[in-house]
Short mmCIF file of C-alpha atoms (C1' of nucleotides) in Angstrom, two decimals:
data_model
loop_
_atom_site.label_atom_id
_atom_site.label_comp_id
_atom_site.label_asym_id
_atom_site.label_seq_id
_atom_site.Cartn_x
_atom_site.Cartn_y
_atom_site.Cartn_z
CA MET A 1 -18.47 5.67 9.42
CA THR A 2 -16.44 3.45 7.18
CA ASP A 3 -14.79 0.33 8.47
CA GLU A 4 -11.32 1.65 7.77
CA ILE A 5 -11.82 4.69 9.91
CA GLU A 6 -13.41 2.71 12.68
CA THR A 7 -10.51 0.28 12.60
CA PHE A 8 -8.00 3.09 12.80
CA ARG A 9 -9.86 4.89 15.57
CA ALA A 10 -9.90 1.72 17.64
CA PHE A 11 -6.22 1.19 16.95
CA ILE A 12 -5.36 4.73 18.01
CA SER A 13 -7.43 4.56 21.16
CA LYS A 14 -5.95 1.22 22.13
CA LYS A 15 -2.51 2.73 21.94
CA GLY A 16 -3.59 5.57 24.20
CA LEU A 17 -3.22 8.10 21.40
CA ARG A 18 -5.73 10.64 20.17
CA ASN A 19 -8.21 10.59 17.36
CA THR A 20 -8.05 13.81 15.44
CA PRO A 21 -9.81 15.19 12.37
CA GLU A 22 -6.47 15.21 10.54
CA ARG A 23 -6.06 11.48 11.08
CA GLU A 24 -9.54 10.86 9.80
CA GLU A 25 -8.98 13.02 6.73
CA ILE A 26 -5.81 11.11 5.90
CA ILE A 27 -7.44 7.71 6.22
CA ARG A 28 -10.45 8.83 4.25
CA GLU A 29 -8.29 10.16 1.46
CA ILE A 30 -6.13 7.04 1.28
CA PHE A 31 -9.21 4.91 0.92
CA SER A 32 -10.64 7.16 -1.75
CA ILE A 33 -7.58 6.59 -3.91
CA GLN A 34 -8.13 2.88 -4.53
CA LYS A 35 -4.70 2.34 -5.95
CA HIS A 36 -1.04 2.97 -5.23
CA PHE A 37 -0.09 6.34 -3.89
CA ASP A 38 2.81 8.29 -2.47
CA VAL A 39 2.99 10.99 0.17
CA ASP A 40 3.10 13.85 -2.26
CA GLU A 41 0.07 12.66 -4.17
CA LEU A 42 -1.86 12.17 -0.96
CA TYR A 43 -0.87 15.63 0.22
CA LEU A 44 -1.87 17.31 -3.03
CA ARG A 45 -5.22 15.55 -3.16
CA LEU A 46 -5.98 16.72 0.36
CA ARG A 47 -4.87 20.25 -0.44
CA ASN A 48 -6.96 20.34 -3.58
CA LYS A 49 -10.06 19.65 -1.63
CA GLY A 50 -9.31 22.35 0.90
CA SER A 51 -7.77 20.28 3.64
CA LYS A 52 -5.09 21.91 5.77
CA VAL A 53 -3.29 18.69 6.67
CA SER A 54 0.47 19.16 6.48
CA LYS A 55 3.01 16.82 5.01
CA ALA A 56 4.56 16.50 8.44
CA SER A 57 1.32 15.04 9.74
CA ILE A 58 1.15 12.61 6.88
CA TYR A 59 4.71 11.51 7.51
CA ARG A 60 4.05 11.21 11.22
CA ASN A 61 0.96 9.11 10.69
CA ILE A 62 2.12 6.73 8.03
CA PRO A 63 4.02 4.52 10.48
CA LEU A 64 0.85 4.19 12.54
CA ILE A 65 -1.31 3.36 9.54
CA LEU A 66 1.24 0.77 8.50
CA GLU A 67 1.32 -0.73 11.97
CA CYS A 68 -2.45 -0.81 12.00
CA GLY A 69 -2.34 -2.87 8.81
CA LEU A 70 -4.42 -0.54 6.67
CA ILE A 71 -1.67 0.12 4.16
CA ARG A 72 1.62 -1.39 3.15
CA GLU A 73 4.73 -0.28 1.35
CA VAL A 74 4.76 -1.52 -2.20
CA TRP A 75 7.96 -0.22 -3.71
CA HIS A 76 10.52 2.51 -3.54
CA GLU A 77 10.81 4.33 -6.84
CA ASP A 78 11.82 7.77 -8.09
CA GLY A 79 13.38 8.54 -4.77
CA HIS A 80 10.38 7.93 -2.55
CA MET A 81 8.19 5.21 -1.12
CA HIS A 82 4.90 4.11 -2.66
CA TYR A 83 2.04 2.63 -0.65
CA GLU A 84 -1.28 0.94 -1.18
CA GLN A 85 -4.29 0.44 1.00
CA ILE A 86 -4.90 -3.19 1.87
CA TYR A 87 -7.86 -3.15 4.20
CA GLY A 88 -10.21 -5.94 3.24
CA ALA A 89 -8.19 -6.64 0.12
CA ARG A 90 -6.99 -10.12 -0.67
CA HIS A 91 -3.25 -10.26 -0.39
CA HIS A 92 -1.81 -9.73 -3.83
CA CYS A 93 1.47 -9.07 -5.58
CA HIS A 94 2.53 -6.85 -8.44
CA LEU A 95 3.60 -7.35 -12.01
CA ARG A 96 5.06 -4.21 -13.53
CA CYS A 97 6.09 -3.20 -17.00
CA VAL A 98 9.50 -1.57 -16.78
CA GLU A 99 8.80 0.35 -19.96
CA CYS A 100 5.40 1.95 -19.46
CA GLY A 101 4.98 1.50 -15.72
CA LYS A 102 1.72 -0.40 -16.04
CA VAL A 103 0.92 -2.38 -12.90
CA ILE A 104 -1.06 -5.60 -12.71
CA GLU A 105 -2.11 -6.97 -9.35
CA PHE A 106 -2.25 -10.72 -9.15
CA VAL A 107 -2.98 -13.41 -6.62
CA ASP A 108 -1.10 -16.69 -6.73
CA ASP A 109 -1.77 -19.27 -4.05
CA GLU A 110 1.49 -20.99 -4.72
CA ILE A 111 3.23 -18.37 -2.63
CA LYS A 112 1.45 -19.71 0.43
CA TYR A 113 3.15 -23.05 -0.10
CA ILE A 114 6.51 -21.41 -0.57
CA GLU A 115 5.94 -19.70 2.78
CA LYS A 116 5.02 -23.00 4.41
CA ARG A 117 8.20 -24.59 3.14
CA LEU A 118 10.24 -21.67 4.43
CA GLU A 119 8.63 -21.80 7.86
CA LYS A 120 9.45 -25.46 8.19
CA LYS A 121 12.93 -25.34 6.72
CA TYR A 122 14.20 -22.29 8.59
CA ASP A 123 11.93 -22.36 11.64
CA PHE A 124 10.49 -18.92 10.98
CA LYS A 125 7.06 -17.55 11.74
CA ILE A 126 6.25 -15.66 8.55
CA ILE A 127 4.16 -12.53 8.77
CA ASP A 128 4.39 -11.01 5.32
CA HIS A 129 5.88 -11.24 1.87
CA ARG A 130 6.35 -8.98 -1.08
CA LEU A 131 6.72 -10.36 -4.58
CA ASP A 132 7.46 -7.77 -7.18
CA VAL A 133 7.77 -9.04 -10.75
CA LYS A 134 9.16 -6.95 -13.58
CA GLY A 135 8.92 -7.40 -17.30
CA TYR A 136 7.65 -6.01 -20.57
CA CYS A 137 3.96 -5.89 -21.40
CA SER A 138 2.80 -6.92 -24.87
CA LYS A 139 2.20 -3.37 -26.01
CA CYS A 140 5.72 -2.27 -25.13
CA ARG A 141 7.27 -5.39 -26.64
CA LYS A 142 5.60 -4.55 -29.90
CA ALA A 143 6.62 -0.91 -29.73
CA LEU A 144 10.19 -1.98 -29.04
CA LYS A 145 10.08 -4.74 -31.66
CA MET A 146 11.14 -7.25 -29.02
CA ASP A 147 8.84 -9.93 -30.24
CA GLY A 148 10.94 -12.88 -31.08
CA LYS A 149 8.90 -14.41 -28.24
CA MET B 1 41.79 -10.49 -13.67
CA THR B 2 38.59 -11.67 -12.11
CA ASP B 3 35.57 -12.50 -14.19
CA GLU B 4 33.50 -9.70 -12.70
CA ILE B 5 35.99 -7.06 -13.69
CA GLU B 6 36.41 -8.50 -17.14
CA THR B 7 32.64 -8.56 -17.58
CA PHE B 8 32.35 -4.97 -16.49
CA ARG B 9 35.24 -3.81 -18.67
CA ALA B 10 33.63 -5.43 -21.69
CA PHE B 11 30.30 -3.86 -20.82
CA ILE B 12 31.85 -0.41 -20.47
CA SER B 13 33.79 -0.70 -23.71
CA LYS B 14 30.77 -1.89 -25.62
CA LYS B 15 28.89 1.20 -24.51
CA GLY B 16 31.70 3.41 -25.74
CA LEU B 17 32.56 4.48 -22.21
CA ARG B 18 35.92 4.42 -20.50
CA ASN B 19 37.52 1.93 -18.19
CA THR B 20 39.08 3.69 -15.24
CA PRO B 21 40.93 2.60 -12.13
CA GLU B 22 38.07 3.97 -10.02
CA ARG B 23 35.57 1.69 -11.75
CA GLU B 24 37.83 -1.26 -11.19
CA GLU B 25 38.28 -0.41 -7.52
CA ILE B 26 34.54 -0.20 -7.04
CA ILE B 27 33.84 -3.54 -8.70
CA ARG B 28 36.67 -5.19 -6.84
CA GLU B 29 35.39 -3.90 -3.52
CA ILE B 30 31.80 -4.94 -4.19
CA PHE B 31 32.94 -8.46 -4.94
CA SER B 32 35.09 -8.60 -1.85
CA ILE B 33 32.04 -7.94 0.34
CA GLN B 34 30.20 -11.17 -0.43
CA LYS B 35 26.96 -10.00 1.09
CA HIS B 36 24.52 -7.13 1.06
CA PHE B 37 25.94 -3.65 1.11
CA ASP B 38 24.99 -0.02 0.80
CA VAL B 39 26.76 2.97 -0.70
CA ASP B 40 28.08 4.27 2.57
CA GLU B 41 29.55 0.94 3.58
CA LEU B 42 31.18 0.55 0.18
CA TYR B 43 32.60 4.05 0.40
CA LEU B 44 34.01 3.55 3.88
CA ARG B 45 35.59 0.23 2.99
CA LEU B 46 37.32 1.83 0.03
CA ARG B 47 38.45 4.80 2.13
CA ASN B 48 39.78 2.53 4.85
CA LYS B 49 42.08 0.85 2.41
CA GLY B 50 43.40 4.12 1.10
CA SER B 51 41.27 4.50 -1.99
CA LYS B 52 40.38 8.01 -3.08
CA VAL B 53 37.14 7.05 -4.83
CA SER B 54 34.42 9.58 -4.05
CA LYS B 55 30.82 8.88 -3.20
CA ALA B 56 29.81 10.75 -6.33
CA SER B 57 31.68 8.22 -8.42
CA ILE B 58 30.03 5.35 -6.60
CA TYR B 59 26.61 6.89 -7.17
CA ARG B 60 27.41 7.56 -10.80
CA ASN B 61 28.57 4.02 -11.39
CA ILE B 62 25.88 2.06 -9.61
CA PRO B 63 23.36 2.43 -12.45
CA LEU B 64 25.94 1.01 -14.85
CA ILE B 65 26.79 -1.90 -12.59
CA LEU B 66 23.09 -2.63 -12.21
CA GLU B 67 22.56 -2.47 -15.97
CA CYS B 68 25.52 -4.76 -16.46
CA GLY B 69 23.82 -7.28 -14.19
CA LEU B 70 26.59 -7.57 -11.64
CA ILE B 71 24.48 -6.33 -8.74
CA ARG B 72 20.85 -5.79 -7.94
CA GLU B 73 18.83 -3.75 -5.51
CA VAL B 74 17.62 -5.87 -2.65
CA TRP B 75 15.67 -3.52 -0.43
CA HIS B 76 15.29 0.03 0.68
CA GLU B 77 15.75 0.38 4.42
CA ASP B 78 16.83 3.05 6.90
CA GLY B 79 16.48 5.68 4.23
CA HIS B 80 18.76 4.21 1.64
CA MET B 81 19.06 1.42 -0.90
CA HIS B 82 20.82 -1.86 -0.24
CA TYR B 83 22.44 -3.95 -2.94
CA GLU B 84 24.01 -7.35 -3.43
CA GLN B 85 26.38 -8.75 -5.99
CA ILE B 86 24.81 -11.44 -8.14
CA TYR B 87 27.46 -12.38 -10.64
CA GLY B 88 27.53 -16.12 -11.04
CA ALA B 89 25.11 -16.50 -8.14
CA ARG B 90 21.97 -18.55 -8.51
CA HIS B 91 18.96 -16.32 -8.37
CA HIS B 92 17.70 -16.30 -4.81
CA CYS B 93 15.27 -14.48 -2.56
CA HIS B 94 15.42 -13.27 1.01
CA LEU B 95 13.83 -14.27 4.25
CA ARG B 96 14.35 -11.69 6.97
CA CYS B 97 13.68 -11.59 10.67
CA VAL B 98 11.98 -8.31 11.46
CA GLU B 99 13.28 -8.49 15.01
CA CYS B 100 17.00 -9.18 14.70
CA GLY B 101 17.52 -8.43 11.02
CA LYS B 102 18.95 -11.84 10.24
CA VAL B 103 18.80 -12.61 6.52
CA ILE B 104 18.48 -16.04 4.95
CA GLU B 105 18.91 -16.46 1.23
CA PHE B 106 16.80 -19.17 -0.32
CA VAL B 107 16.08 -20.65 -3.72
CA ASP B 108 12.61 -21.91 -4.55
CA ASP B 109 11.94 -23.21 -8.03
CA GLU B 110 8.22 -22.72 -7.62
CA ILE B 111 8.69 -19.05 -8.41
CA LYS B 112 9.69 -19.99 -11.94
CA TYR B 113 6.28 -21.57 -12.43
CA ILE B 114 4.53 -18.56 -11.01
CA GLU B 115 6.41 -16.47 -13.56
CA LYS B 116 5.40 -18.81 -16.37
CA ARG B 117 1.75 -18.52 -15.38
CA LEU B 118 2.04 -14.74 -15.26
CA GLU B 119 3.67 -14.55 -18.67
CA LYS B 120 0.89 -16.58 -20.19
CA LYS B 121 -1.99 -14.96 -18.35
CA TYR B 122 -0.95 -11.34 -18.84
CA ASP B 123 1.18 -11.63 -21.97
CA PHE B 124 4.28 -10.26 -20.30
CA LYS B 125 7.92 -11.05 -20.96
CA ILE B 126 9.29 -11.32 -17.44
CA ILE B 127 12.84 -10.24 -16.78
CA ASP B 128 13.15 -10.26 -13.01
CA HIS B 129 11.42 -10.75 -9.70
CA ARG B 130 12.04 -9.93 -6.11
CA LEU B 131 10.48 -11.93 -3.31
CA ASP B 132 11.12 -10.56 0.12
CA VAL B 133 9.66 -12.55 3.00
CA LYS B 134 9.46 -11.23 6.53
CA GLY B 135 8.90 -13.03 9.79
CA TYR B 136 10.31 -13.96 13.16
CA CYS B 137 13.21 -16.38 13.51
CA SER B 138 13.09 -19.05 16.20
CA LYS B 139 15.53 -17.28 18.45
CA CYS B 140 13.51 -14.07 18.48
CA ARG B 141 10.23 -15.91 18.95
CA LYS B 142 11.67 -17.48 22.06
CA ALA B 143 13.03 -14.19 23.33
CA LEU B 144 9.64 -12.60 22.77
CA LYS B 145 7.76 -15.59 24.19
CA MET B 146 5.76 -15.83 20.98
CA ASP B 147 5.83 -19.58 20.84
CA GLY B 148 2.30 -20.77 20.82
CA LYS B 149 3.33 -22.16 17.41
"C1'" DT C 1 42.66 15.69 -29.52
"C1'" DT C 2 38.39 14.66 -28.00
"C1'" DT C 3 35.30 14.14 -24.54
"C1'" DA C 4 34.10 10.95 -20.69
"C1'" DC C 5 35.34 10.57 -15.77
"C1'" DT C 6 36.71 12.24 -11.41
"C1'" DG C 7 36.56 14.86 -6.84
"C1'" DC C 8 34.64 18.50 -4.64
"C1'" DA C 9 31.09 21.18 -3.06
"C1'" DA C 10 26.67 22.76 -3.67
"C1'" DA C 11 21.97 21.58 -4.72
"C1'" DA C 12 18.01 18.78 -4.83
"C1'" DG C 13 14.40 16.05 -3.00
"C1'" DG C 14 12.29 13.12 0.46
"C1'" DT C 15 11.70 12.56 5.36
"C1'" DT C 16 12.35 13.92 10.21
"C1'" DT C 17 12.43 17.05 13.99
"C1'" DG C 18 12.14 21.34 17.25
"C1'" DC C 19 9.07 24.51 18.69
"C1'" DA C 20 5.05 26.97 19.93
"C1'" DT C 21 0.16 26.47 19.60
"C1'" DG C 22 -4.05 23.99 19.62
"C1'" DG C 23 -7.13 20.33 20.97
"C1'" DG C 24 -8.55 15.32 22.64
"C1'" DT C 25 -9.42 12.83 26.70
"C1'" DA D 1 -5.17 19.94 33.31
"C1'" DC D 2 -2.33 17.03 30.92
"C1'" DC D 3 0.21 16.05 27.17
"C1'" DC D 4 -0.39 14.35 22.45
"C1'" DA D 5 -0.91 16.17 17.71
"C1'" DT D 6 -0.52 19.77 14.52
"C1'" DG D 7 1.62 23.33 11.18
"C1'" DC D 8 5.56 25.57 10.06
"C1'" DA D 9 10.20 25.91 9.09
"C1'" DA D 10 14.60 24.27 9.73
"C1'" DA D 11 17.44 20.28 9.80
"C1'" DC D 12 18.86 15.95 8.12
"C1'" DC D 13 20.31 12.43 4.90
"C1'" DT D 14 20.74 10.28 0.67
"C1'" DT D 15 21.41 11.03 -4.00
"C1'" DT D 16 22.22 14.16 -7.95
"C1'" DT D 17 24.50 17.76 -10.36
"C1'" DG D 18 27.68 21.79 -11.95
"C1'" DC D 19 32.24 22.71 -12.56
"C1'" DA D 20 37.04 22.65 -13.53
"C1'" DG D 21 40.71 19.65 -13.94
"C1'" DT D 22 42.37 14.95 -15.53
"C1'" DA D 23 43.02 11.11 -18.30
"C1'" DA D 24 41.14 7.22 -21.44
"C1'" DA D 25 40.91 6.18 -26.26
#
DNA sequence: TTTACTGCAAAAGGTTTGCATGGGT
DNA sequence: ACCCATGCAAACCTTTTGCAGTAAA
């Protein structure tokens, strides 16, 4: 059994809830995606491989999977939320091209120091951050003839 | 006339659109709020002072006001988007307490350098960023007896 | 005079919920 | 046996859209 599923099973049991095949299917599918996803995509992928999991179950489980720390919300776009799996992944942020939608994940240690400064200055205990950077990638700049820079 | 309204009027004219009293009311109200807001709050404030502006008009105008650079999206919460006015404001980010919802705005120049590194490394032209930091404020940590730190 | 803008109400689309059934513990 | 979880469908809520009337330019 994969680590993710084991982690989730333990989490569910600890909360006094029940491990079900549907929950396992959902976790398994999320971790087979290996990139950002949304509820509809997850649902369709499950359907396409014969799963009977309903959207309601996905919606009911997402808060638990979030709380368990296996996924996180990455951005709200086109009227719905987008998620990514983060189990075992180094914390990273996103750089997105507003033209073509290309996403680059990056890690920048400087953010840790920003957090440290914030904790000290405002007496907070920081648990998470989300840095979302937008811009134009080189390809789109060329296509749009934006390249004075 | 305030700067914000003048800016928006110029923006609207330049696009070949029309300046209307409804647009002016909306801008005026947004800039009277001086903090984060959502569509419903904006609508109710306008209603309460006798304005007849409809929600449809607010929704139709928000994309223009965003494009004009007078406001930006700050986060999506409780099922809807939240905005803030940014005209003349120094670019800042948000530190939020997940317990009480308290929001602190902060400025950290280090983010500029992160952006510079990203531009160079990935050949992007960066136009915006959003850093949203979550944690527990001192008051809530005490209330929750979380203070081993 | 042209045609963008508005309010209203209906529609759309994502997410939540009530209910009866099924299944983990 | 208890009661949590599921699928289904309806409900809910935010946001969008069609329409007919109004008003900038």
